[in-house]
Each structure stands twice: as structure tokens, then as C-alpha cells.
């Protein structure tokens, strides 16, 4: 097989680090994106509202 | 149950049952000289009962179109009842196993009652039977409410629920017969595993189809957790159970992995089963039922999203902390350890988010045992994740591994977190599902709460003590450089703690039975109450949300 153990380790130690950091950054941007604030607050409050019927 | 199915669905149900019964017969024939044969018969008999059940309701009038104006809660109701039944069994066997460790003679010389067979009956019955049914039942409930969409059809959710219970039954009965592939939390053999794949993929599809029909643009965070639970458990289950059966008439199979790869795959599975079965799914419950019951929106919705991604991404890498000081490469162990420590951040973020949501509703926590169940669950969640992150540090693990400390950690999580949040959610959901004003008896909920809390504390403290003593005894050397204690010495030292644990477990079991009785009475006898959730939360502080008039978002339609 072409891929050695060392190559796999190298890949996971480099790429693994960067994609996790990149991904965390994306999540933070999404969470703190100003226009998302209203959506989140609405979502948090919406479950308290009882209207026990599906929308059709 | 059948009355809710359309005519076509009843026909499909019959076809499914007959096909599965035929499979059962085939297995019974092929495996007549093997324990698998018994399972073939079991499957066939259950399906035949199912066929009679469907036929007896076959000519009942079809449900009217009006059903589409309400949510489909039948699977949730059945799931809650099944969950409590499994709880009674699982807690009972757990306590039996606990007494077995006090007095090993309690096996009555019967193979089925040996420790090695009863222990997985306990773990499977509580985790998959009790926890799994509660997760399926609440996930259907929460998904429909938060999406404002009815489940896509009547049959597939029932198939998921009942098929899943067939799996649990095959698992538990198999252990008693001596069928196991000896992977912890993945003991069932290949045929049960294949069946679970079918059921679980259907579950995922039902969830996606409901989601696709949703009327709320934003997907509420509880659903993210339920989705992660369903998706990741499918992945874990399929990969860890890749194996080749000896023959189609044999229960035995051989794993595709061997040696250290097998160990790593198993604990990648095992730890993520903790993460996505025992944590993510129950966090989904927490994020819906706690705010709902407290009548307050989540303290920080943003934080809940950050912790969601933190938990999903960090947990994936933590499994190797189960394999410290093994043949696993050192760097993989270090990786698992580092990620486990980092995991504390999103875990505590979730626990804190839950507790801060209660800020301002502490008087409710005081008066309402249901909410108190959820509050205590959040506290134990914080405690057990802190403990876990600590135990994952290699030198600490050198002391804790193989000892009762691990068992203490497990049950701080399992009793304090998983069972508490489940009981809390069940007490909240039962009156809503059966349209009752309240539980049959609030006093009994209170009794259950205190029994459960006392049982948990006794259990966990006993195991902390015994675990640390065990660990220290095993590593104490005499002046001449030999071990100071034999293994039997340490066993004798454990006995008082094992008795304490078994008593704590008994309290917990009694609490669970009180819960079963109370739920049963609520279903059977309580008067028809007004209607759904809000009555429990008269003072919902909607005003907290600035600029949001009482109107619901969906009023646009
Ligand atoms: C009445 C309450 C309970 C009692 C008395 C009890 C007792 C036990 C005992 C004696 C063991 C074996 C420990 C050993 O091998 O040294 C065990 C293992 C286990 N129990 Fe429980 N249990 C209870 C409730 C629960 C619940 C509610 C859950 C999960 C939701 C749970 C999950 C587990 C797990 C995952 C293990 C395996 C631990 C490991 O391998 O380290 N238990 N339990
Ligand atoms: C940040 C979160 C957590 C971390 C880092 C963590 C870490 C650990 C560690 C280091 C062990 C001992 C492994 C060994 O020595 O063999 C362990 C065992 C275990 N933990 Fe956790 N834990 C966490 C949360 C939880 C939670 C919330 C539960 C829920 C019930 C749980 C259930 C278990 C179980 C069942 C085992 C026993 C596995 C076995 O059978 O050996 N853990 N955990």
C-alpha cells in the first residue's frame, strides 16, 4: 500500500489541527453575526409559546 | 394504535410483519442447532402476534383527514410507557448485579444468572431500553412542536419504535442465552445489529422528512442535538459492528478488526456512545423541557450553539482515553487526553446555560419536583464531565482505571444526569401527552425525587471511596519492594462499599417503581384536564424578549 503510517500521522496532525480551528472560527462567526441575533432570540422564545397544532 | 393507521398503512404493516416473521422462521430453521435458533422463533412469534394485532384493528374506521390538524403522539405515548418498563427491569437487574458483588453465591449456579450475563442485561436495559425509548419518544414530540409539522406518516414512527424494542429484546434475551460479541455496549450479534441498522436509518429518514416539512425557518437547538444523536449513533453502530458471521445459521461472528485497531474502534464507539447517546440526545431533552417547564427562554441561545459544535467536534477525538497505557501509540493517547480536557469547556457551558436559565425561577425549582429533577441533572452533568476530564489525564487514569472510581463516574453520569433528566422530562411530558392537567400525585413525584437523589449520592460516594482505596491498595509497596496487598485483600476492603452501593441502588429502584405507579395512575384514572403545556407555566415571562409582542412568529401565516 502506498500510504505509510507516518504519512497518515503527518496528515492528521497538520490538517486535523487547521480544520478544527477553521471550523471553530466559522461557528463563532455564525453565532455572533449581528443579523442572526433576532433569529436566535425568537427561536429561544418560540418554544414557550403554546399553540398545539401543526401549521398546515 | 392500529386505529390511527390508514388502510394502506395497515396493509404495509401486515406485509412488513409477515416478511420479518418469514425471516424469523428462516433463522429458526437454519440455526436449529445454535442459540440463534431461539431468536428466530422469538422473532416469528412476536411478528405473528403483531399480525393478529393489525388484523383485529384492520376493519376499524380509518382516521379522518382531521388528524392532520394535530400532532401524531401515539408513538411518543407508547415510547414513554416502554421506557418506564425498561427502567423497572434495568434498575432491578442493576441492583441484582450490585448484590451479586456483595454475595457472589446469588447466581444460584445457573448459567443465565452469572455476573457476566446479567451485567450487560443491566447496561442494555437502562441505556438502550430506558434511555433509548425515552429519547425516541421525546424526539418525536419535540421535533413536531418545534417544527410545527406533523410526522410525515403514521406507520414509520411506530416501526422505528417497535423495531427498536425488538432489537433491545433480542439483545437482552441473547445475553441470557450466552450470545454476545463481547464488545461493551455493542454486545448484540450480527443479525440484531443488521436489524438495528434498518430501524435506525428509518428513524433518521423520519426525522429528516419531518424537518423538511417544517414551518419554522430556524431549527431549534434541541433538534440539532437529537439529529446529532441519530446520525452519529448510526455511524458508530455500523463501523464498530462490521463483522463476518460464521454462517447464516450461527449467532457467532468475527469482527473485521483485530488487535489494537479493534480496541481503538471499540472505544471510539464506546466513548461516542457516551457522547451521542448518553449526552447529546439528553441535552436535546434538556434544551426543550427545562426552559419549557421553567417558563423561561434559554439563558443564552448563542452559547447553546457554541457548545453544540464544541461537544460534537471534541468528543469525536476523546475515545482513546479509555486506552491509556496500552499498545495504542502514545500520541493517540495524548490526543484523547487533550481533547477530553478541552471538552470540559463546552460541557460546562451547557450545564451553566441550563442553570442560568433557571435564574429567576428558583422558587419554581423549590416547589416543583419535576423541575428539580432537571436542575439536579444539570448539576450532575457538570460534575460528571468535570470528573471525566480529570480522569482522562493519563497519570490520574493510572489510579482510576480498573477501579470502582470508573463505575462511580459512570453512575454519576447515568443516575445523576441521564436518569434525572429523563424522569424530569417524563413527568413533564406525561400530562401533556395524555391531556391531563397534572400528574396523578405531585407528592409521589416528590418522593421519587428524594429517593433518586439519595440513591445517587449514596451510590456515587460509595464508589468514589472504594475506587480510590482499591487504586491505592494496588499500588502500595512494602519496604522490601513487593506489593503490600493481594487482590483478595482489596476485595475484602470493598465489601462495605458494595453493600452501601446496593442499598443506594435499591432506593433508586424504589423511586423508579414509584414513578411507574404514578405514571400508570395518571394515564388510567386522572380526569381529563384542560389541555397542553402552558397551564404549568402561568407566568411565562415573554416580556423578557424585547420587541416581541405576544404574537407567535407563525402568526404571519
Ligand atoms: C438502581 C440503580 C443502579 C444500580 C444498582 C446499578 C448497578 C450497577 C452495577 C453493580 C454495575 C457493575 C459495576 C462493575 O462491573 O463493577 C453497573 C454497571 C453499569 N451501569 Fe448501572 N446501576 C444502576 C443504574 C444505572 C443506570 C440508570 C444507568 C444508565 C442510564 C447505568 C449504567 C451502567 C453502565 C454504563 C455500566 C457499565 C460501567 C462500566 O463498564 O464501567 N446504571 N451498574
Ligand atoms: C467531558 C466529559 C467526559 C469525559 C472527558 C469522560 C471521561 C471518561 C474517562 C477518562 C473514563 C475512564 C476510562 C477508563 O479508565 O477506562 C470514562 C468512563 C466512562 N464514562 Fe465518562 N467522561 C465524560 C462524561 C461522561 C458522561 C456525561 C457520561 C454519562 C453517563 C459518561 C459515561 C461513562 C461511561 C459509561 C464510562 C465507562 C466506560 C467503560 O465501560 O469502561 N461519561 N469517562
CSV table of C-alpha atoms in Angstrom, one decimal, chain B residues 53-348:
chain,number,residue,atom,x,y,z
B,53,UNK,CA,-53.0,-7.2,16.4
B,54,UNK,CA,-53.2,-5.5,13.0
B,55,UNK,CA,-55.9,-7.8,11.7
B,56,UNK,CA,-58.0,-7.2,14.8
B,57,UNK,CA,-58.0,-3.5,14.1
B,58,UNK,CA,-58.0,-3.8,10.4
B,59,UNK,CA,-61.6,-3.0,9.8
B,60,UNK,CA,-61.8,-0.2,12.3
B,61,UNK,CA,-62.7,3.1,10.6
B,62,UNK,CA,-59.8,4.9,9.0
B,63,UNK,CA,-58.6,8.1,10.7
B,64,UNK,CA,-60.2,11.2,9.3
B,65,UNK,CA,-58.4,14.0,7.5
B,66,UNK,CA,-58.7,16.0,10.7
B,67,UNK,CA,-55.9,14.0,12.1
B,68,UNK,CA,-53.6,16.2,10.1
B,69,UNK,CA,-54.6,19.2,12.3
B,70,UNK,CA,-53.0,17.7,15.3
B,71,UNK,CA,-49.6,16.2,16.1
B,72,UNK,CA,-49.1,12.5,16.0
B,73,UNK,CA,-48.3,11.5,19.6
B,74,UNK,CA,-49.2,7.8,19.6
B,75,UNK,CA,-45.5,6.7,19.2
B,76,UNK,CA,-44.5,9.0,22.0
B,77,UNK,CA,-47.1,7.6,24.3
B,78,UNK,CA,-46.1,4.1,23.6
B,79,UNK,CA,-42.4,5.0,23.9
B,80,UNK,CA,-42.8,6.6,27.3
B,81,UNK,CA,-44.6,3.5,28.7
B,82,UNK,CA,-42.0,1.2,27.2
B,83,UNK,CA,-39.2,3.4,28.6
B,84,UNK,CA,-40.6,3.1,32.1
B,85,UNK,CA,-41.0,-0.7,31.8
B,86,UNK,CA,-37.4,-1.0,30.7
B,87,UNK,CA,-36.4,1.3,33.6
B,88,UNK,CA,-38.0,-1.1,36.1
B,89,UNK,CA,-36.2,-4.0,34.5
B,90,UNK,CA,-32.9,-2.4,34.1
B,91,UNK,CA,-32.8,-0.8,37.6
B,92,UNK,CA,-33.9,-4.1,39.1
B,93,UNK,CA,-31.1,-6.1,37.3
B,94,UNK,CA,-28.6,-3.3,38.2
B,95,UNK,CA,-29.4,-3.7,41.8
B,96,UNK,CA,-29.3,-7.5,41.5
B,97,UNK,CA,-25.8,-7.2,40.0
B,98,UNK,CA,-24.8,-4.9,42.8
B,99,UNK,CA,-25.9,-7.5,45.3
B,100,UNK,CA,-24.0,-10.2,43.4
B,101,UNK,CA,-20.9,-8.3,44.1
B,102,UNK,CA,-21.7,-8.4,47.8
B,103,UNK,CA,-22.5,-12.1,47.7
B,104,UNK,CA,-21.3,-14.0,44.6
B,105,UNK,CA,-23.4,-17.0,45.6
B,106,UNK,CA,-26.5,-15.3,44.4
B,107,UNK,CA,-26.1,-16.8,40.9
B,108,UNK,CA,-28.0,-20.0,42.0
B,109,UNK,CA,-25.5,-21.9,39.9
B,110,UNK,CA,-27.4,-21.1,36.8
B,111,UNK,CA,-25.5,-20.0,33.7
B,112,UNK,CA,-28.0,-17.3,32.8
B,113,UNK,CA,-27.7,-15.7,36.2
B,114,UNK,CA,-24.0,-15.4,36.1
B,115,UNK,CA,-22.4,-12.0,36.6
B,116,UNK,CA,-21.1,-11.9,33.0
B,117,UNK,CA,-24.6,-12.4,31.6
B,118,UNK,CA,-26.6,-10.2,33.9
B,119,UNK,CA,-24.3,-7.2,33.8
B,120,UNK,CA,-24.9,-6.5,30.1
B,121,UNK,CA,-28.6,-7.1,30.7
B,122,UNK,CA,-28.4,-4.2,33.1
B,123,UNK,CA,-26.4,-1.9,30.9
B,124,UNK,CA,-28.5,-2.6,27.8
B,125,UNK,CA,-31.8,-2.3,29.6
B,126,UNK,CA,-31.0,1.0,31.2
B,127,UNK,CA,-29.1,2.7,28.4
B,128,UNK,CA,-30.9,1.4,25.3
B,129,UNK,CA,-34.2,0.3,26.8
B,130,UNK,CA,-34.9,3.1,29.2
B,131,UNK,CA,-32.8,5.9,27.7
B,132,UNK,CA,-33.3,4.9,24.1
B,133,UNK,CA,-37.1,4.7,24.3
B,134,UNK,CA,-37.3,8.0,26.2
B,135,UNK,CA,-35.1,9.6,23.5
B,136,UNK,CA,-37.2,8.3,20.7
B,137,UNK,CA,-40.4,9.3,22.4
B,138,UNK,CA,-39.3,12.8,23.3
B,139,UNK,CA,-37.6,13.4,20.0
B,140,UNK,CA,-40.8,12.8,18.0
B,141,UNK,CA,-42.7,15.1,20.4
B,142,UNK,CA,-40.1,17.9,20.4
B,143,UNK,CA,-39.5,17.7,16.7
B,144,UNK,CA,-43.1,18.2,15.8
B,145,UNK,CA,-43.7,21.0,18.2
B,146,UNK,CA,-40.5,23.0,17.3
B,147,UNK,CA,-41.0,22.5,13.6
B,148,UNK,CA,-44.8,23.0,13.8
B,149,UNK,CA,-45.2,20.0,11.5
B,150,UNK,CA,-46.8,16.6,11.9
B,151,UNK,CA,-44.8,13.5,11.5
B,152,UNK,CA,-44.8,12.5,7.8
B,153,UNK,CA,-46.9,9.4,8.2
B,154,UNK,CA,-48.4,7.2,10.9
B,155,UNK,CA,-46.5,3.9,10.2
B,156,UNK,CA,-42.8,4.7,10.1
B,157,UNK,CA,-42.5,6.2,13.6
B,158,UNK,CA,-44.3,3.2,15.0
B,159,UNK,CA,-42.0,0.9,13.0
B,160,UNK,CA,-39.0,2.7,14.4
B,161,UNK,CA,-40.2,2.4,18.0
B,162,UNK,CA,-41.3,-1.2,17.9
B,163,UNK,CA,-38.4,-2.3,15.7
B,164,UNK,CA,-36.0,-0.7,18.2
B,165,UNK,CA,-37.7,-2.6,21.1
B,166,UNK,CA,-37.3,-5.8,19.2
B,167,UNK,CA,-33.6,-5.1,19.0
B,168,UNK,CA,-33.4,-4.5,22.7
B,169,UNK,CA,-35.3,-7.7,23.4
B,170,UNK,CA,-33.0,-9.7,21.1
B,171,UNK,CA,-30.0,-8.1,22.9
B,172,UNK,CA,-31.2,-8.8,26.4
B,173,UNK,CA,-32.5,-12.3,25.8
B,174,UNK,CA,-29.4,-13.1,23.8
B,175,UNK,CA,-27.1,-12.4,26.8
B,176,UNK,CA,-29.0,-14.7,29.0
B,177,UNK,CA,-28.6,-17.4,26.3
B,178,UNK,CA,-24.9,-16.6,26.1
B,179,UNK,CA,-24.9,-14.7,22.8
B,180,UNK,CA,-22.5,-11.8,22.8
B,181,UNK,CA,-19.8,-10.4,20.6
B,182,UNK,CA,-18.1,-9.1,23.7
B,183,UNK,CA,-17.8,-5.5,22.7
B,184,UNK,CA,-19.1,-3.4,25.6
B,185,UNK,CA,-22.3,-1.5,24.8
B,186,UNK,CA,-22.3,-3.3,21.4
B,187,UNK,CA,-22.8,-6.9,22.6
B,188,UNK,CA,-25.6,-8.0,20.3
B,189,UNK,CA,-24.5,-10.2,17.4
B,190,UNK,CA,-24.6,-9.5,13.7
B,191,UNK,CA,-28.2,-10.3,12.9
B,192,UNK,CA,-29.5,-8.0,15.7
B,193,UNK,CA,-27.1,-5.3,14.5
B,194,UNK,CA,-28.3,-5.5,10.9
B,195,UNK,CA,-31.8,-5.2,12.1
B,196,UNK,CA,-30.9,-2.1,14.1
B,197,UNK,CA,-29.3,-0.5,11.0
B,198,UNK,CA,-32.6,-0.8,9.2
B,199,UNK,CA,-34.5,0.6,12.1
B,200,UNK,CA,-32.1,3.4,12.8
B,201,UNK,CA,-31.9,4.5,9.2
B,202,UNK,CA,-35.7,4.7,9.1
B,203,UNK,CA,-35.5,6.8,12.2
B,204,UNK,CA,-33.2,9.2,10.6
B,205,UNK,CA,-35.3,9.4,7.5
B,206,UNK,CA,-38.5,10.1,9.6
B,207,UNK,CA,-36.6,12.9,11.3
B,208,UNK,CA,-35.4,14.4,8.0
B,209,UNK,CA,-38.8,14.2,6.4
B,210,UNK,CA,-40.4,16.0,9.4
B,211,UNK,CA,-37.7,18.5,9.2
B,212,UNK,CA,-38.3,19.1,5.5
B,213,UNK,CA,-41.9,19.8,6.3
B,214,UNK,CA,-41.2,22.3,9.0
B,215,UNK,CA,-42.9,25.7,9.1
B,216,UNK,CA,-40.4,27.3,11.4
B,217,UNK,CA,-37.4,28.5,9.3
B,218,UNK,CA,-34.9,28.2,12.1
B,219,UNK,CA,-34.3,24.7,13.5
B,220,UNK,CA,-34.4,24.8,17.3
B,221,UNK,CA,-31.2,23.8,19.1
B,222,UNK,CA,-32.8,20.7,20.8
B,223,UNK,CA,-33.3,19.2,17.3
B,224,UNK,CA,-29.7,19.7,16.5
B,225,UNK,CA,-28.8,17.5,19.4
B,226,UNK,CA,-31.4,14.9,18.5
B,227,UNK,CA,-30.1,14.9,15.0
B,228,UNK,CA,-26.5,14.5,16.1
B,229,UNK,CA,-27.6,11.7,18.3
B,230,UNK,CA,-29.4,9.8,15.5
B,231,UNK,CA,-26.7,10.4,12.8
B,232,UNK,CA,-23.7,9.7,14.9
B,233,UNK,CA,-25.1,6.6,16.5
B,234,UNK,CA,-25.8,5.2,13.0
B,235,UNK,CA,-22.2,5.8,12.1
B,236,UNK,CA,-20.8,4.3,15.3
B,237,UNK,CA,-23.0,1.3,15.2
B,238,UNK,CA,-22.3,0.5,11.6
B,239,UNK,CA,-18.5,0.8,11.8
B,240,UNK,CA,-18.0,-0.9,15.1
B,241,UNK,CA,-20.1,-3.8,14.2
B,242,UNK,CA,-18.5,-4.6,10.8
B,243,UNK,CA,-18.1,-8.4,11.1
B,244,UNK,CA,-18.4,-11.6,9.3
B,245,UNK,CA,-20.8,-14.3,10.7
B,246,UNK,CA,-19.6,-17.8,10.8
B,247,UNK,CA,-22.7,-18.9,8.8
B,248,UNK,CA,-26.3,-17.7,8.4
B,249,UNK,CA,-27.3,-20.3,11.0
B,250,UNK,CA,-24.9,-19.2,13.6
B,251,UNK,CA,-25.0,-16.4,16.1
B,252,UNK,CA,-21.2,-16.1,16.2
B,253,UNK,CA,-19.4,-13.6,14.1
B,254,UNK,CA,-15.8,-12.3,13.8
B,255,UNK,CA,-15.0,-8.6,13.8
B,256,UNK,CA,-13.3,-7.1,10.8
B,257,UNK,CA,-10.8,-5.5,13.1
B,258,UNK,CA,-8.2,-7.1,15.3
B,259,UNK,CA,-5.6,-6.2,17.9
B,260,UNK,CA,-5.1,-2.5,18.8
B,261,UNK,CA,-7.3,-1.4,15.8
B,262,UNK,CA,-10.2,-3.4,17.3
B,263,UNK,CA,-9.6,-1.8,20.7
B,264,UNK,CA,-9.5,1.7,19.2
B,265,UNK,CA,-12.6,1.2,17.1
B,266,UNK,CA,-14.4,-0.2,20.1
B,267,UNK,CA,-13.6,2.8,22.3
B,268,UNK,CA,-14.1,5.3,19.5
B,269,UNK,CA,-17.5,3.7,19.5
B,270,UNK,CA,-17.8,3.4,23.3
B,271,UNK,CA,-16.9,6.9,24.1
B,272,UNK,CA,-19.0,8.4,21.4
B,273,UNK,CA,-21.9,6.2,22.6
B,274,UNK,CA,-21.4,8.1,25.9
B,275,UNK,CA,-21.2,11.4,23.9
B,276,UNK,CA,-24.0,11.0,21.4
B,277,UNK,CA,-26.3,8.5,23.2
B,278,UNK,CA,-25.9,9.4,26.8
B,279,UNK,CA,-25.1,13.1,26.3
B,280,UNK,CA,-26.3,14.7,23.0
B,281,UNK,CA,-29.7,13.1,23.0
B,282,UNK,CA,-30.4,14.0,26.6
B,283,UNK,CA,-29.1,17.6,26.0
B,284,UNK,CA,-31.8,17.8,23.4
B,285,UNK,CA,-34.3,16.9,26.1
B,286,UNK,CA,-32.8,19.4,28.5
B,287,UNK,CA,-32.9,22.2,26.0
B,288,UNK,CA,-36.6,21.7,25.3
B,289,UNK,CA,-38.1,20.5,28.6
B,290,UNK,CA,-36.1,22.7,31.0
B,291,UNK,CA,-37.0,26.1,29.5
B,292,UNK,CA,-40.5,24.9,28.9
B,293,UNK,CA,-41.1,23.8,32.4
B,294,UNK,CA,-39.4,26.8,33.9
B,295,UNK,CA,-41.3,29.1,31.6
B,296,UNK,CA,-38.2,30.9,30.7
B,297,UNK,CA,-36.2,31.0,27.4
B,298,UNK,CA,-32.7,29.6,27.4
B,299,UNK,CA,-30.2,31.9,29.1
B,300,UNK,CA,-28.1,32.1,26.0
B,301,UNK,CA,-29.1,30.6,22.8
B,302,UNK,CA,-25.8,31.6,21.3
B,303,UNK,CA,-23.9,29.7,23.9
B,304,UNK,CA,-26.1,26.6,23.2
B,305,UNK,CA,-24.9,26.6,19.6
B,306,UNK,CA,-21.3,27.1,20.5
B,307,UNK,CA,-21.5,24.2,23.0
B,308,UNK,CA,-23.2,22.1,20.4
B,309,UNK,CA,-20.4,22.3,17.9
B,310,UNK,CA,-17.8,22.1,20.7
B,311,UNK,CA,-19.3,18.9,22.0
B,312,UNK,CA,-19.8,17.3,18.6
B,313,UNK,CA,-16.3,18.1,17.4
B,314,UNK,CA,-14.3,17.5,20.5
B,315,UNK,CA,-16.0,14.2,21.6
B,316,UNK,CA,-15.0,12.5,18.4
B,317,UNK,CA,-11.4,12.5,19.4
B,318,UNK,CA,-11.6,11.6,23.0
B,319,UNK,CA,-12.2,7.9,22.8
B,320,UNK,CA,-8.5,6.9,23.3
B,321,UNK,CA,-8.6,8.0,26.9
B,322,UNK,CA,-10.1,4.6,27.5
B,323,UNK,CA,-6.9,3.0,26.3
B,324,UNK,CA,-4.2,4.8,28.3
B,325,UNK,CA,-1.1,2.7,28.9
B,326,UNK,CA,-2.0,0.2,26.2
B,327,UNK,CA,-0.4,-0.8,22.9
B,328,UNK,CA,-2.1,2.3,21.4
B,329,UNK,CA,0.6,4.8,20.2
B,330,UNK,CA,1.5,7.3,22.8
B,331,UNK,CA,0.5,10.3,20.7
B,332,UNK,CA,-3.0,8.9,20.2
B,333,UNK,CA,-3.4,8.6,23.9
B,334,UNK,CA,-2.2,12.2,24.3
B,335,UNK,CA,-4.6,13.3,21.7
B,336,UNK,CA,-7.5,11.7,23.5
B,337,UNK,CA,-6.4,13.2,26.8
B,338,UNK,CA,-6.1,16.7,25.4
B,339,UNK,CA,-9.4,16.7,23.7
B,340,UNK,CA,-11.0,15.3,26.9
B,341,UNK,CA,-9.7,18.2,28.9
B,342,UNK,CA,-10.9,20.7,26.3
B,343,UNK,CA,-14.2,19.0,26.3
B,344,UNK,CA,-14.8,20.5,29.7
B,345,UNK,CA,-15.4,23.9,28.2
B,346,UNK,CA,-18.5,23.1,26.1
B,347,UNK,CA,-19.8,20.7,28.7
B,348,UNK,CA,-19.7,23.3,31.4
